[in-house]
Coordinates of C-alpha atoms in Angstrom, one line a residue:
Y1 CA 15.9 -40.1 -28.0
Q2 CA 15.7 -43.7 -26.7
A3 CA 12.5 -42.8 -24.8
Q4 CA 11.0 -41.4 -27.9
L5 CA 11.7 -44.6 -29.8
D6 CA 10.5 -46.8 -26.9
F7 CA 7.2 -45.0 -26.5
G8 CA 6.6 -44.0 -30.0
T9 CA 6.4 -40.2 -29.3
A10 CA 7.6 -37.2 -31.2
S11 CA 10.0 -34.5 -30.1
I12 CA 8.1 -31.4 -29.1
G13 CA 11.0 -29.0 -29.5
G14 CA 12.9 -26.8 -27.1
K15 CA 15.5 -24.2 -26.9
D16 CA 19.1 -24.5 -25.6
S17 CA 20.0 -21.0 -24.4
M18 CA 22.4 -21.8 -21.6
S19 CA 25.2 -23.5 -23.4
G20 CA 28.3 -21.9 -24.7
T21 CA 30.4 -18.9 -23.8
F22 CA 29.5 -15.3 -23.1
N23 CA 32.5 -13.0 -22.3
D24 CA 34.3 -14.6 -19.4
I25 CA 31.3 -16.8 -18.4
H26 CA 31.6 -20.5 -19.5
V27 CA 28.3 -22.5 -19.2
P28 CA 28.6 -26.3 -19.4
P29 CA 26.4 -28.0 -21.9
T30 CA 22.9 -28.3 -20.4
L31 CA 19.9 -30.4 -21.4
V32 CA 16.5 -29.2 -20.1
S33 CA 13.6 -31.6 -21.0
F34 CA 9.9 -31.1 -20.6
A35 CA 6.8 -32.8 -21.8
V36 CA 3.1 -32.1 -22.2
G37 CA 0.5 -34.8 -22.1
M38 CA -2.7 -34.1 -24.0
T39 CA -6.1 -35.7 -23.4
T40 CA -9.8 -35.0 -23.3
T41 CA -11.1 -33.3 -20.2
D42 CA -13.4 -36.2 -19.3
K43 CA -10.3 -38.3 -18.6
I44 CA -8.6 -35.9 -16.3
V45 CA -8.2 -37.0 -12.7
T46 CA -6.9 -35.1 -9.7
A47 CA -4.3 -35.9 -7.1
T48 CA -6.6 -34.5 -4.3
L49 CA -8.2 -37.2 -2.2
K50 CA -11.8 -36.5 -1.5
S51 CA -13.0 -38.7 1.3
A52 CA -12.3 -41.4 3.9
N53 CA -11.8 -45.1 3.2
Q54 CA -10.0 -44.5 -0.1
K55 CA -7.4 -47.2 -0.6
L56 CA -4.1 -46.2 -2.3
Y57 CA -1.7 -48.3 -4.3
L58 CA 1.9 -47.6 -5.4
I59 CA 3.1 -48.6 -8.8
K60 CA 6.9 -48.4 -9.4
V61 CA 8.5 -48.6 -12.7
A62 CA 11.0 -51.5 -12.9
R63 CA 14.6 -50.6 -13.5
N64 CA 17.7 -52.5 -14.7
G65 CA 21.0 -52.7 -12.8
K66 CA 22.1 -49.3 -14.2
G67 CA 18.9 -47.5 -12.9
F68 CA 17.4 -47.2 -16.3
Y69 CA 13.8 -48.1 -16.8
K70 CA 12.7 -51.4 -18.3
K71 CA 10.7 -50.6 -21.4
D72 CA 8.3 -53.7 -21.4
H73 CA 7.3 -52.9 -17.8
V74 CA 6.8 -49.2 -18.3
L75 CA 4.5 -50.0 -21.3
R76 CA 2.5 -52.5 -19.3
V77 CA 2.0 -49.9 -16.5
F78 CA 0.9 -47.3 -19.0
K79 CA -1.6 -49.7 -20.7
A80 CA -3.1 -50.7 -17.4
L81 CA -3.5 -47.1 -16.2
K82 CA -5.0 -46.2 -19.6
E83 CA -7.5 -49.1 -19.3
L84 CA -8.4 -48.0 -15.8
Q85 CA -8.9 -44.5 -17.1
S86 CA -11.1 -45.4 -20.0
R87 CA -13.3 -47.4 -17.6
R88 CA -13.5 -44.4 -15.2
E89 CA -11.9 -46.5 -12.6
L90 CA -8.9 -44.3 -12.1
V91 CA -10.2 -42.2 -9.2
N92 CA -7.1 -40.3 -8.3
A93 CA -3.5 -40.4 -9.4
A94 CA -0.3 -38.6 -8.4
V95 CA 3.3 -38.9 -9.5
V96 CA 5.8 -39.4 -6.7
R97 CA 8.3 -36.7 -6.4
G98 CA 11.8 -36.4 -4.8
A99 CA 10.5 -36.2 -1.2
G100 CA 9.2 -39.8 -1.3
V101 CA 5.9 -41.8 -1.1
A102 CA 4.8 -40.7 2.5
A103 CA 5.2 -37.0 1.6
R104 CA 3.3 -37.3 -1.6
V105 CA 0.4 -39.2 0.1
A106 CA 0.3 -36.4 2.7
Q107 CA 0.0 -33.8 0.0
M108 CA -2.8 -35.7 -1.6
C109 CA -4.6 -35.6 1.8
F110 CA -4.0 -31.9 2.7
G111 CA -6.6 -30.3 0.5
N112 CA -9.6 -31.9 2.2
A113 CA -8.0 -32.2 5.7
L114 CA -7.9 -36.1 5.5
G115 CA -5.7 -38.5 7.4
F116 CA -4.1 -41.6 6.3
D117 CA -3.4 -45.0 7.8
F118 CA -0.2 -46.5 6.2
D119 CA 0.0 -50.2 5.9
S120 CA 2.2 -51.6 8.6
K121 CA 4.0 -54.0 6.1
L122 CA 5.6 -51.0 4.4
T123 CA 9.2 -50.3 5.3
E124 CA 10.6 -46.8 6.2
E125 CA 12.8 -47.0 3.2
E126 CA 9.7 -47.5 1.0
L127 CA 8.0 -44.5 2.5
F128 CA 10.7 -42.0 3.0
S129 CA 13.5 -42.7 0.3
R130 CA 13.7 -40.6 -2.8
T131 CA 11.4 -42.4 -5.3
F132 CA 11.3 -41.6 -8.9
G133 CA 9.3 -43.3 -11.7
A134 CA 6.4 -44.1 -9.5
V135 CA 2.7 -43.2 -9.4
I136 CA 0.2 -43.5 -6.6
V137 CA -3.4 -44.4 -7.6
A138 CA -6.8 -44.7 -6.0
V139 CA -9.3 -47.2 -7.7
P140 CA -12.8 -48.3 -6.7
N141 CA -12.9 -51.2 -4.2
D142 CA -13.5 -53.5 -7.1
A143 CA -11.7 -56.8 -7.6
N144 CA -11.0 -56.3 -11.3
A145 CA -9.6 -52.9 -10.8
I146 CA -7.4 -53.9 -7.9
D147 CA -6.2 -57.0 -9.9
K148 CA -5.2 -54.7 -12.7
I149 CA -3.0 -52.8 -10.3
L150 CA -1.5 -55.8 -8.6
M151 CA -0.6 -57.4 -12.0
T152 CA 1.7 -54.4 -12.7
G153 CA 3.5 -54.9 -9.4
G154 CA 1.4 -52.4 -7.5
K155 CA 1.5 -52.5 -3.8
Y156 CA -1.1 -51.5 -1.2
L157 CA -0.2 -48.3 0.7
G158 CA -3.1 -47.8 3.1
T159 CA -6.5 -46.0 3.5
T160 CA -7.6 -42.4 4.0
N161 CA -9.4 -41.6 7.3
Q162 CA -11.4 -38.7 8.7
R163 CA -9.6 -38.7 12.1
G164 CA -7.1 -36.1 10.9
L165 CA -4.2 -38.4 11.6
F166 CA -1.3 -40.0 9.7
T167 CA -0.6 -43.3 11.3
Y168 CA 2.2 -45.9 10.8
N169 CA 3.1 -48.8 13.1
G170 CA 1.6 -47.3 16.2
Q171 CA 2.9 -43.8 15.6
E172 CA 0.7 -40.8 14.9
L173 CA 1.0 -37.4 13.4
S174 CA -1.6 -34.8 13.3
A175 CA -2.6 -34.0 9.8
G176 CA -3.1 -30.3 10.9
A177 CA 0.4 -30.1 12.2
A178 CA 1.7 -31.7 9.1
T179 CA -0.1 -29.1 6.9
I180 CA 1.2 -26.2 8.9
S181 CA 4.7 -27.6 8.6
F182 CA 4.4 -28.1 4.9
A183 CA 2.7 -24.7 4.2
G184 CA 4.6 -22.7 6.9
K185 CA 8.1 -22.7 5.3
L186 CA 7.5 -19.3 3.7
E187 CA 4.9 -17.9 6.3
R188 CA 7.1 -15.0 7.2
I189 CA 7.6 -14.0 3.6
F190 CA 4.2 -14.8 2.1
P191 CA 1.8 -15.1 5.1
T192 CA -1.3 -17.2 4.7
F193 CA -3.1 -15.9 7.9
A194 CA -3.7 -12.4 9.3
N195 CA -5.7 -10.8 12.0
E196 CA -9.3 -11.6 11.7
G197 CA -11.6 -9.3 9.9
N198 CA -14.4 -7.3 11.7
M199 CA -17.6 -9.1 12.2
K200 CA -19.5 -6.0 13.3
M201 CA -22.9 -7.6 13.2
K202 CA -24.8 -10.6 12.0
I203 CA -25.8 -10.5 8.5
E204 CA -29.2 -12.1 7.7
E205 CA -30.4 -13.3 4.3
F206 CA -32.7 -10.8 2.5
K207 CA -35.5 -12.3 0.4
S208 CA -37.2 -10.1 -2.1
D209 CA -40.6 -10.7 -3.8
K210 CA -39.7 -8.4 -6.7
T211 CA -39.7 -9.5 -10.3
F212 CA -37.0 -7.7 -12.2
K213 CA -37.7 -6.9 -15.9
A214 CA -36.7 -4.1 -18.1
A215 CA -39.4 -1.8 -19.4
P216 CA -41.1 -3.0 -22.5
G217 CA -39.4 -1.7 -25.7
V218 CA -36.0 -1.0 -23.9
L219 CA -34.2 -3.7 -25.9
K220 CA -33.5 -2.9 -29.5
G221 CA -32.4 -6.0 -31.4
A222 CA -32.4 -9.7 -30.7
K223 CA -29.7 -9.6 -28.0
P224 CA -28.7 -7.3 -25.1
K225 CA -25.7 -5.3 -26.1
V226 CA -22.8 -5.3 -23.6
I227 CA -20.0 -2.7 -23.7
I228 CA -16.8 -3.9 -22.0
P229 CA -14.2 -1.0 -21.7
V230 CA -10.5 -2.2 -21.6
F231 CA -8.1 0.1 -19.8
P232 CA -4.3 -0.4 -19.6
G233 CA -3.9 -3.3 -17.2
T234 CA -7.3 -4.9 -17.7
N235 CA -6.9 -8.6 -18.2
C236 CA -10.3 -10.2 -17.9
E237 CA -12.1 -8.8 -20.8
I238 CA -11.9 -12.1 -23.0
D239 CA -13.3 -14.3 -20.2
T240 CA -16.0 -11.7 -19.6
A241 CA -17.0 -11.4 -23.1
R242 CA -17.1 -15.1 -23.6
A243 CA -19.3 -15.5 -20.5
F244 CA -21.8 -12.9 -21.8
E245 CA -21.8 -14.4 -25.4
K246 CA -22.5 -17.8 -23.8
A247 CA -25.4 -16.3 -22.0
G248 CA -26.9 -15.0 -25.2
A249 CA -25.7 -11.3 -25.2
D250 CA -23.8 -9.4 -27.8
P251 CA -20.5 -8.2 -26.1
E252 CA -18.1 -5.6 -27.5
V253 CA -14.7 -5.1 -26.1
F254 CA -13.6 -1.5 -26.5
V255 CA -10.0 -0.5 -25.9
I256 CA -9.2 2.8 -24.3
R257 CA -6.3 4.4 -26.1
N258 CA -4.0 6.4 -23.7
R259 CA -0.7 7.2 -25.6
T260 CA -1.7 10.9 -25.9
S261 CA -4.2 13.2 -24.2
E262 CA -6.0 13.6 -27.5
A263 CA -6.3 9.7 -27.8
I264 CA -7.8 9.6 -24.2
T265 CA -10.3 12.3 -25.0
D266 CA -11.3 10.7 -28.3
S267 CA -11.6 7.2 -26.6
L268 CA -13.9 8.5 -23.8
K269 CA -16.2 10.2 -26.3
S270 CA -16.4 7.0 -28.3
L271 CA -17.0 5.1 -25.1
A272 CA -19.9 7.4 -24.2
S273 CA -21.3 6.8 -27.7
K274 CA -21.1 3.1 -27.3
I275 CA -22.6 3.2 -23.9
N276 CA -25.6 5.0 -25.5
G277 CA -26.1 2.1 -27.8
S278 CA -25.7 -0.6 -25.1
N279 CA -27.9 -2.2 -22.5
I280 CA -25.2 -3.3 -20.1
I281 CA -21.9 -1.8 -19.0
M282 CA -19.5 -4.4 -17.7
L283 CA -16.3 -3.3 -15.9
P284 CA -13.9 -6.4 -16.0
G285 CA -11.1 -7.4 -13.7
G286 CA -7.4 -6.6 -13.9
F287 CA -5.0 -3.9 -12.7
S288 CA -6.1 -0.7 -14.5
A289 CA -3.0 1.6 -14.8
G290 CA -1.1 -0.9 -12.7
D291 CA -3.3 0.0 -9.7
E292 CA -1.5 3.3 -9.4
P293 CA -1.4 5.9 -8.1
E294 CA -2.1 4.9 -4.5
G295 CA -4.8 2.5 -5.0
S296 CA -6.7 0.2 -7.5
A297 CA -9.1 1.4 -10.2
K298 CA -8.4 5.1 -9.8
F299 CA -7.7 5.6 -13.5
L300 CA -10.8 3.6 -14.4
A301 CA -12.9 5.7 -12.0
A302 CA -11.5 9.0 -13.3
A303 CA -12.3 8.0 -16.8
F304 CA -15.9 7.4 -15.8
R305 CA -16.1 10.8 -14.2
N306 CA -15.5 12.3 -17.7
Q307 CA -18.6 14.6 -18.4
Y308 CA -19.6 12.6 -21.6
V309 CA -19.2 9.1 -19.9
T310 CA -21.1 10.2 -16.7
E311 CA -24.0 11.5 -18.8
A312 CA -24.1 8.2 -20.8
V313 CA -24.0 6.1 -17.6
R314 CA -26.8 8.2 -16.0
D315 CA -28.9 7.9 -19.2
L316 CA -28.4 4.1 -19.2
L317 CA -29.4 3.7 -15.6
F318 CA -32.1 6.3 -15.1
N319 CA -33.8 6.5 -18.5
R320 CA -33.1 3.2 -20.3
D321 CA -33.4 0.5 -17.5
G322 CA -29.8 -0.5 -18.2
L323 CA -27.6 -2.7 -15.9
M324 CA -24.0 -2.3 -14.7
L325 CA -21.6 -5.1 -13.4
G326 CA -18.1 -4.8 -12.0
I327 CA -15.9 -7.6 -11.0
C328 CA -12.7 -7.3 -8.9
N329 CA -11.0 -4.2 -10.5
G330 CA -14.4 -3.2 -11.9
F331 CA -15.9 -3.5 -8.4
Q332 CA -13.1 -1.3 -7.1
A333 CA -14.2 1.3 -9.7
L334 CA -17.9 1.1 -8.9
I335 CA -17.1 1.7 -5.2
K336 CA -14.8 4.7 -6.1
L337 CA -17.6 6.2 -8.3
G338 CA -20.3 5.7 -5.7
L339 CA -22.4 3.5 -8.2
V340 CA -22.3 0.9 -5.4
P341 CA -23.8 1.3 -2.9
Y342 CA -25.6 4.6 -4.0
G343 CA -26.5 3.9 -7.6
D344 CA -25.1 7.2 -9.1
I345 CA -21.8 8.7 -9.8
K346 CA -21.1 11.1 -6.8
E347 CA -18.4 12.8 -4.9
L348 CA -17.3 10.6 -2.0
S349 CA -16.2 11.4 1.6
E350 CA -14.0 9.5 4.1
E351 CA -17.3 8.1 5.5
D352 CA -18.2 6.2 2.4
P353 CA -17.4 2.5 2.0
T354 CA -14.1 1.6 0.2
L355 CA -12.0 -1.4 -0.9
T356 CA -8.5 -1.4 0.6
F357 CA -5.5 -3.8 1.0
N358 CA -6.0 -7.3 2.1
N359 CA -5.4 -7.9 5.8
V360 CA -2.8 -10.5 5.0
G361 CA -0.6 -7.8 3.3
R362 CA -0.3 -9.5 -0.2
H363 CA -2.2 -10.6 -3.2
Q364 CA -4.5 -13.6 -2.7
S365 CA -5.4 -16.1 -5.4
M366 CA -7.7 -19.1 -4.5
Y367 CA -11.2 -20.4 -4.6
V368 CA -13.4 -19.3 -1.8
N369 CA -17.1 -20.1 -0.8
T370 CA -19.5 -17.3 -1.2
K371 CA -23.1 -17.3 -0.1
I372 CA -26.0 -15.4 -1.8
M373 CA -27.4 -13.2 0.9
S374 CA -29.9 -11.3 -1.1
N375 CA -32.0 -11.8 -4.3
N376 CA -32.8 -8.1 -4.6
S377 CA -31.2 -7.8 -8.1
P378 CA -31.8 -8.8 -11.7
W379 CA -28.2 -10.1 -11.6
L380 CA -29.4 -12.7 -9.0
S381 CA -32.7 -13.8 -10.4
K382 CA -31.4 -17.4 -11.2
V383 CA -30.1 -18.2 -7.7
N384 CA -31.7 -18.3 -4.3
T385 CA -30.7 -16.8 -1.0
G386 CA -28.6 -19.3 0.9
D387 CA -27.0 -20.9 -2.2
V388 CA -23.3 -21.3 -1.8
F389 CA -20.9 -21.2 -4.7
S390 CA -17.1 -21.9 -5.0
I391 CA -15.6 -18.8 -6.8
P392 CA -12.0 -17.9 -7.7
V393 CA -10.5 -14.7 -6.3
S394 CA -7.4 -12.8 -7.4
H395 CA -6.7 -9.5 -5.7
G396 CA -4.5 -7.4 -3.6
E397 CA -7.0 -4.9 -2.5
G398 CA -10.3 -6.6 -1.9
R399 CA -11.1 -5.8 1.7
F400 CA -14.5 -4.1 2.0
V401 CA -14.5 -1.5 4.8
A402 CA -17.6 0.5 5.9
S403 CA -19.0 2.0 9.1
D404 CA -21.5 0.2 11.3
K405 CA -24.1 2.6 10.2
I406 CA -23.7 2.0 6.5
I407 CA -23.4 -1.9 6.8
R408 CA -26.6 -1.8 8.9
E409 CA -28.3 0.2 6.1
L410 CA -27.0 -2.1 3.4
A411 CA -28.3 -5.1 5.3
A412 CA -31.7 -3.6 5.9
N413 CA -32.0 -2.6 2.2
G414 CA -31.0 -6.0 0.8
Q415 CA -27.9 -4.5 -0.8
I416 CA -25.4 -7.0 0.7
A417 CA -25.4 -9.5 -2.2
T418 CA -22.8 -12.1 -1.2
C419 CA -20.6 -13.0 1.7
Y420 CA -17.6 -15.1 2.3
V421 CA -18.6 -18.2 4.3
D422 CA -17.0 -21.0 6.2
D423 CA -17.6 -24.8 6.0
Q424 CA -20.8 -24.4 8.0
R425 CA -22.0 -21.8 5.4
L426 CA -21.7 -19.0 8.0
P427 CA -20.2 -15.6 7.1
A428 CA -16.5 -15.8 8.1
V429 CA -13.7 -13.3 9.0
T430 CA -10.7 -15.7 9.2
T431 CA -8.2 -15.5 6.4
D432 CA -8.7 -19.2 5.3
F433 CA -12.3 -18.3 4.3
N434 CA -12.3 -14.6 3.9
P435 CA -9.0 -13.9 2.0
N436 CA -9.0 -10.1 2.4
G437 CA -10.6 -9.6 5.8
S438 CA -13.7 -7.8 4.6
D439 CA -16.0 -6.4 7.2
C440 CA -18.9 -8.7 7.9
A441 CA -17.4 -11.0 5.3
I442 CA -19.0 -8.9 2.5
E443 CA -17.9 -10.0 -1.0
G444 CA -20.4 -8.1 -3.1
I445 CA -22.9 -5.3 -2.8
L446 CA -25.8 -3.8 -4.9
S447 CA -27.2 -0.4 -5.7
P448 CA -30.5 0.4 -4.0
D449 CA -32.5 -0.8 -7.1
G450 CA -30.2 -3.8 -7.5
R451 CA -29.3 -2.9 -11.1
V452 CA -25.7 -2.2 -10.3
F453 CA -23.7 -5.1 -8.9
G454 CA -20.1 -5.1 -7.7
K455 CA -18.3 -8.2 -6.5
M456 CA -14.7 -9.4 -5.9
G457 CA -15.0 -13.0 -7.0
H458 CA -14.3 -13.8 -10.7
S459 CA -17.7 -15.4 -11.6
E460 CA -16.6 -15.1 -15.3
R461 CA -13.8 -17.7 -14.8
Y462 CA -16.2 -20.5 -15.2
D463 CA -16.4 -23.6 -17.4
D464 CA -17.7 -27.1 -17.0
D465 CA -14.1 -28.4 -17.1
L466 CA -12.3 -25.9 -15.1
A467 CA -11.2 -26.6 -11.4
K468 CA -12.5 -30.1 -11.5
N469 CA -10.5 -30.9 -8.4
I470 CA -12.3 -28.4 -6.3
P471 CA -15.7 -29.3 -4.9
G472 CA -18.8 -27.1 -5.0
F473 CA -21.1 -25.4 -7.4
K474 CA -19.3 -22.8 -9.4
D475 CA -21.8 -21.3 -11.9
Q476 CA -23.7 -18.3 -10.2
K477 CA -25.6 -17.6 -13.6
I478 CA -25.0 -14.0 -13.2
F479 CA -24.5 -13.4 -16.9
E480 CA -27.6 -15.4 -17.9
S481 CA -29.7 -13.5 -15.3
G482 CA -28.5 -10.1 -16.6
V483 CA -29.4 -11.2 -20.2
E484 CA -32.8 -12.5 -19.2
Y485 CA -33.7 -9.1 -17.6
F486 CA -34.1 -7.7 -21.0
L487 CA -35.9 -10.6 -22.7

């Protein structure tokens, strides 16, 4: 309550569900506090340091003899930080946690594999003691900005380096070793590395001279109509619909009802009817039917093998120049149907490509770099081969597996759309760049004519203000390309 009065802030509420007595269990009175700070996205800064020669400063909140903060100093610190932020001079900022200053600086460096030279004037107690009520900041090498920090009692900590070393008073620690120590605590339970994927052959870029346009008169109305079926477990339909709407399409989210066999039958007949009135079928990500039984997207694929739905899909693709896109769970369904790489719904054999469990043996959620390997598709008309994008992935069964013969055919036909790549922009099979261990680093493939596209990375999870702390281009313009095909 005193903090609310000092800082002129309101209570944001809460719930005390742990106090009191239940049968023979007596819970001591407990206070759990939390806070949310709201601001506009243009003022958001990250804790992740991005380059060498960044100077860091530590600002500690002054305390009285009882360990309580001094109101006047706290307000002065907040005012200084706000001024730096408003002038775009607050480059990075991080709150120090219980492990201390040195550990927090190391965490700020880990993301971009930087090292750090700690100032020799710092004491071990300052670096390694538990430190609360403190913030580490990076500002431009500008006298006014630095003076603002020093006037609040700020102290110089040191400078980032690209040597991959943490140094202090003649002592050195490898940043790589520190990262492994930090991340390796749960390696046996949640592994981050697995056996390398299979790089069976070198995948070359495929450049097509085709111009992709739907036949004149195909589009009825001002906007391409997109049907997005939602099955139990689907969770990406809203993001997907928003991406298509932003691109100029008219998306419709259609929920498949499955409480009774009659409801399923009626839903699939309705889905077929809606496909007949659409230009694009989009299969979004998620975990349809909880990825059971024995594999992801089986329920979704079974639904599309329904007679009415299959006929509608074939009419869209073969007679009406329509498009299909499947992302993550949707890609899994396209593979199980044969729509990629074959371009039609067909019975599959053990020799056909598949998507299976990640090599690492668990779900992977991160940003990865993917490279455009082919432009042989209307979905890729707004990018160039060789372009690299940073795309989020989230899946447990994303490992693309195929025989040497099939991969060779896909490469020759320009059907390998995208690959996971390393920092040198080369297809990669190690877990840190290829999160599932896909053969030949394949992330997305096309049908022979390029009008059906399946990929694991969530290209729909994009906005100008998302993942600002992660470098790289993120907008593949897939949805805009699909819309433009009909215009």
